[in-house]
Coordinates of C-alpha atoms in Angstrom, one line a residue:
D1 CA -3.2 -10.4 -14.8
M2 CA -2.1 -10.5 -11.1
T3 CA -4.9 -12.7 -9.8
L4 CA -4.9 -14.9 -12.8
Q5 CA -1.1 -15.6 -12.7
F6 CA -0.6 -15.8 -9.0
F7 CA -3.9 -17.0 -7.6
L8 CA -6.0 -18.9 -10.2
L9 CA -3.4 -20.6 -12.5
R10 CA -2.4 -23.5 -10.2
P11 CA -5.9 -24.4 -9.0
L12 CA -7.0 -24.1 -12.7
E13 CA -4.3 -26.6 -13.6
Q14 CA -5.7 -29.0 -11.0
F15 CA -9.3 -28.5 -12.1
H16 CA -8.4 -29.1 -15.8
A17 CA -6.4 -32.2 -15.0
A18 CA -9.4 -33.6 -13.0
Y19 CA -12.1 -32.5 -15.5
P20 CA -10.5 -32.2 -18.9
G21 CA -13.9 -32.2 -20.6
V22 CA -15.1 -29.0 -19.0
R23 CA -14.6 -25.9 -21.0
V24 CA -13.6 -22.8 -19.0
S25 CA -13.8 -19.2 -20.1
V26 CA -11.4 -16.9 -18.3
T27 CA -11.5 -13.1 -18.7
N28 CA -9.5 -10.5 -16.9
G29 CA -9.9 -6.9 -16.2
P30 CA -9.9 -4.3 -13.3
T31 CA -11.8 -5.1 -10.1
P32 CA -14.8 -2.8 -10.8
E33 CA -15.3 -4.4 -14.3
T34 CA -15.1 -7.9 -12.8
L35 CA -17.7 -7.1 -10.1
D36 CA -20.0 -5.5 -12.8
K37 CA -19.8 -8.8 -14.8
L38 CA -20.6 -10.8 -11.7
R39 CA -23.7 -8.6 -10.9
Q40 CA -24.9 -9.0 -14.5
G41 CA -24.5 -12.8 -14.3
R42 CA -21.9 -12.9 -17.0
I43 CA -19.4 -14.8 -14.9
D44 CA -19.7 -17.4 -12.1
F45 CA -17.3 -15.8 -9.7
G46 CA -14.5 -13.2 -9.7
A47 CA -11.0 -13.3 -8.2
V48 CA -10.2 -9.7 -7.3
S49 CA -7.6 -7.8 -5.2
S50 CA -8.6 -5.7 -2.2
P51 CA -9.7 -3.0 -1.5
V52 CA -13.1 -4.1 -2.9
D53 CA -16.1 -1.7 -3.0
A54 CA -18.8 -4.2 -3.6
A55 CA -22.6 -4.0 -3.3
Q56 CA -24.2 -5.7 -0.3
S57 CA -25.5 -8.4 -2.7
L58 CA -22.1 -9.8 -3.3
H59 CA -20.1 -12.0 -1.0
I60 CA -16.4 -11.1 -0.8
A61 CA -14.0 -13.6 0.9
P62 CA -10.3 -13.0 1.4
Y63 CA -8.1 -16.0 0.5
T64 CA -4.4 -15.1 0.4
A65 CA -2.2 -12.1 1.1
L66 CA -0.6 -9.7 -1.4
H67 CA 2.5 -7.6 -0.5
D68 CA 3.0 -4.3 -2.4
V69 CA 6.6 -3.3 -2.9
F70 CA 8.6 -0.7 -4.7
V71 CA 11.4 -2.0 -6.9
A72 CA 14.3 -0.1 -8.6
S73 CA 17.0 -0.9 -11.1
S74 CA 20.3 -1.8 -9.4
A75 CA 22.2 -0.1 -12.2
V76 CA 20.3 3.2 -12.3
F77 CA 19.3 3.7 -8.6
P78 CA 22.2 2.2 -6.5
N79 CA 22.0 5.2 -4.1
L80 CA 18.6 4.0 -2.9
R81 CA 19.7 0.5 -2.0
G82 CA 19.5 0.0 1.8
K83 CA 18.3 3.5 2.4
S84 CA 15.2 3.9 4.6
V85 CA 12.7 5.8 2.5
T86 CA 9.7 7.6 4.0
P87 CA 6.3 7.8 2.1
A88 CA 6.9 11.5 1.3
E89 CA 10.4 10.7 0.0
L90 CA 9.1 7.8 -2.0
C91 CA 6.3 10.0 -3.6
A92 CA 9.0 12.5 -4.7
L93 CA 10.8 9.8 -6.8
P94 CA 9.8 8.9 -10.4
L95 CA 7.2 6.2 -9.7
V96 CA 5.7 3.8 -12.2
C97 CA 2.2 2.6 -11.1
L98 CA -1.0 1.0 -12.4
E99 CA -3.7 3.1 -13.9
K100 CA -6.4 4.7 -11.7
N101 CA -9.2 2.3 -12.5
T102 CA -7.6 -0.5 -10.5
S103 CA -8.1 -1.6 -6.9
T104 CA -4.3 -1.5 -6.5
R105 CA -4.0 2.1 -7.5
R106 CA -6.9 3.1 -5.2
F107 CA -5.1 1.3 -2.4
L108 CA -1.8 3.2 -3.1
D109 CA -3.6 6.5 -3.4
G110 CA -5.2 5.9 0.0
W111 CA -2.0 4.8 1.6
F112 CA 0.0 7.8 0.4
G113 CA -2.9 10.1 1.4
S114 CA -2.9 8.6 4.9
H115 CA 0.7 9.9 5.1
D116 CA -0.3 13.4 3.9
T117 CA 1.2 13.1 0.5
A118 CA -0.3 12.7 -3.0
L119 CA 0.8 10.1 -5.5
A120 CA 1.8 11.6 -8.9
P121 CA 3.4 8.8 -11.0
E122 CA 5.9 9.4 -13.7
F123 CA 4.2 6.7 -15.7
E124 CA 0.8 5.0 -15.4
L125 CA 0.6 1.6 -17.0
A126 CA -2.1 -1.0 -17.7
T127 CA -0.3 -4.1 -16.4
S128 CA 2.2 -5.0 -13.7
H129 CA 4.4 -6.8 -16.2
L130 CA 5.0 -3.5 -18.0
I131 CA 5.8 -1.9 -14.7
V132 CA 8.6 -4.4 -14.1
Q133 CA 10.0 -3.8 -17.6
F134 CA 10.0 0.0 -17.1
A135 CA 11.8 -0.5 -13.7
L136 CA 14.4 -2.7 -15.3
R137 CA 15.1 0.0 -17.8
G138 CA 15.5 2.6 -15.1
L139 CA 12.5 4.6 -16.2
G140 CA 11.3 4.9 -12.6
I141 CA 10.6 3.1 -9.3
G142 CA 8.1 0.3 -10.0
S143 CA 5.1 -0.3 -7.7
V144 CA 4.2 -4.0 -7.9
V145 CA 3.1 -7.0 -5.9
R146 CA 6.3 -8.7 -4.9
D147 CA 5.5 -11.9 -6.8
F148 CA 5.6 -10.0 -10.1
A149 CA 9.3 -9.0 -9.7
A150 CA 10.5 -12.2 -7.9
E151 CA 12.7 -13.3 -10.8
Q152 CA 14.3 -9.9 -11.2
L153 CA 14.8 -9.5 -7.5
A154 CA 16.4 -12.9 -7.2
S155 CA 18.8 -12.1 -10.1
G156 CA 19.8 -8.7 -8.6
A157 CA 18.6 -6.8 -11.7
L158 CA 16.1 -5.1 -9.4
F159 CA 16.1 -4.5 -5.6
E160 CA 13.3 -3.8 -3.2
L161 CA 13.3 -0.4 -1.6
T162 CA 13.5 -0.3 2.2
L163 CA 10.5 1.7 3.5
A164 CA 10.3 3.5 6.8
E165 CA 6.6 2.5 6.8
T166 CA 5.4 -0.4 4.6
P167 CA 1.9 -0.6 3.1
P168 CA -0.2 -3.2 4.9
P169 CA -0.8 -6.5 3.2
R170 CA -3.8 -6.7 0.9
A171 CA -5.7 -9.8 -0.1
V172 CA -6.8 -11.7 -3.2
C173 CA -10.6 -12.3 -2.7
L174 CA -13.2 -14.5 -4.3
A175 CA -16.3 -12.6 -5.2
T176 CA -19.5 -14.5 -5.6
D177 CA -23.2 -13.7 -5.9
P178 CA -25.3 -15.7 -3.3
A179 CA -28.4 -15.2 -5.5
S180 CA -26.8 -17.1 -8.4
V181 CA -27.2 -20.8 -9.0
L182 CA -23.8 -22.1 -9.9
S183 CA -23.1 -25.1 -12.2
A184 CA -21.7 -28.3 -10.7
A185 CA -18.4 -27.5 -12.5
A186 CA -18.2 -24.0 -11.0
V187 CA -18.9 -25.4 -7.5
R188 CA -16.1 -27.9 -7.9
F189 CA -13.7 -25.3 -9.1
L190 CA -14.4 -23.2 -6.1
D191 CA -13.8 -26.2 -3.8
I192 CA -10.4 -26.8 -5.5
I193 CA -9.4 -23.2 -5.0
K194 CA -10.4 -23.3 -1.3
T195 CA -8.6 -26.6 -0.7
Y196 CA -5.5 -25.3 -2.4
Y197 CA -5.3 -22.1 -0.3
E198 CA -6.1 -23.7 3.0
H199 CA -2.5 -24.9 2.9
N200 CA -0.9 -21.6 1.8
E201 CA 1.3 -19.9 4.3
D202 CA -0.3 -16.5 3.5
S203 CA -3.8 -17.9 3.6
F204 CA -6.7 -16.1 5.3
L205 CA -8.7 -19.4 5.5

């Protein structure tokens, strides 16, 4: 849901406007599942978030940055606003995170582990949209990519916790199989994605 909404959707709009006769099949799932489909030749390419544990046969190219943040309800957790929170203190709070079979969760587990603490969420959910909803209702501190909570942060319903140490930025990556022969449509779609992100301020290109 993250890479589709914040990475693929606008280039897909451009592609569809330019080639309205081309039918596109879009599927979404965790990064390991997406890479498996790519290896099996069931998809032309995958848009996945790092960290990526891929076989040597696949080509993984970072395109644009992701920023992981922790957000809380302004009504339920006002005591945390403006307070500098360490990773150990953060881990002791009721956290709402993605499930374990995602690259985002592996990243967070590793980041907390690097600070000698273990992540034990209050809730583990399937999508970031649900995490935002749980955070809005004060059920815990939501762990999301900042874009997912942009509207709620702007309205003041949620606020971003101030961290003593912030997680390093991750990347949205395009995964391709160099051994696969892509259709002309797939090649053109990849060109549109690259052109779009060459002008993005968070671009790795």
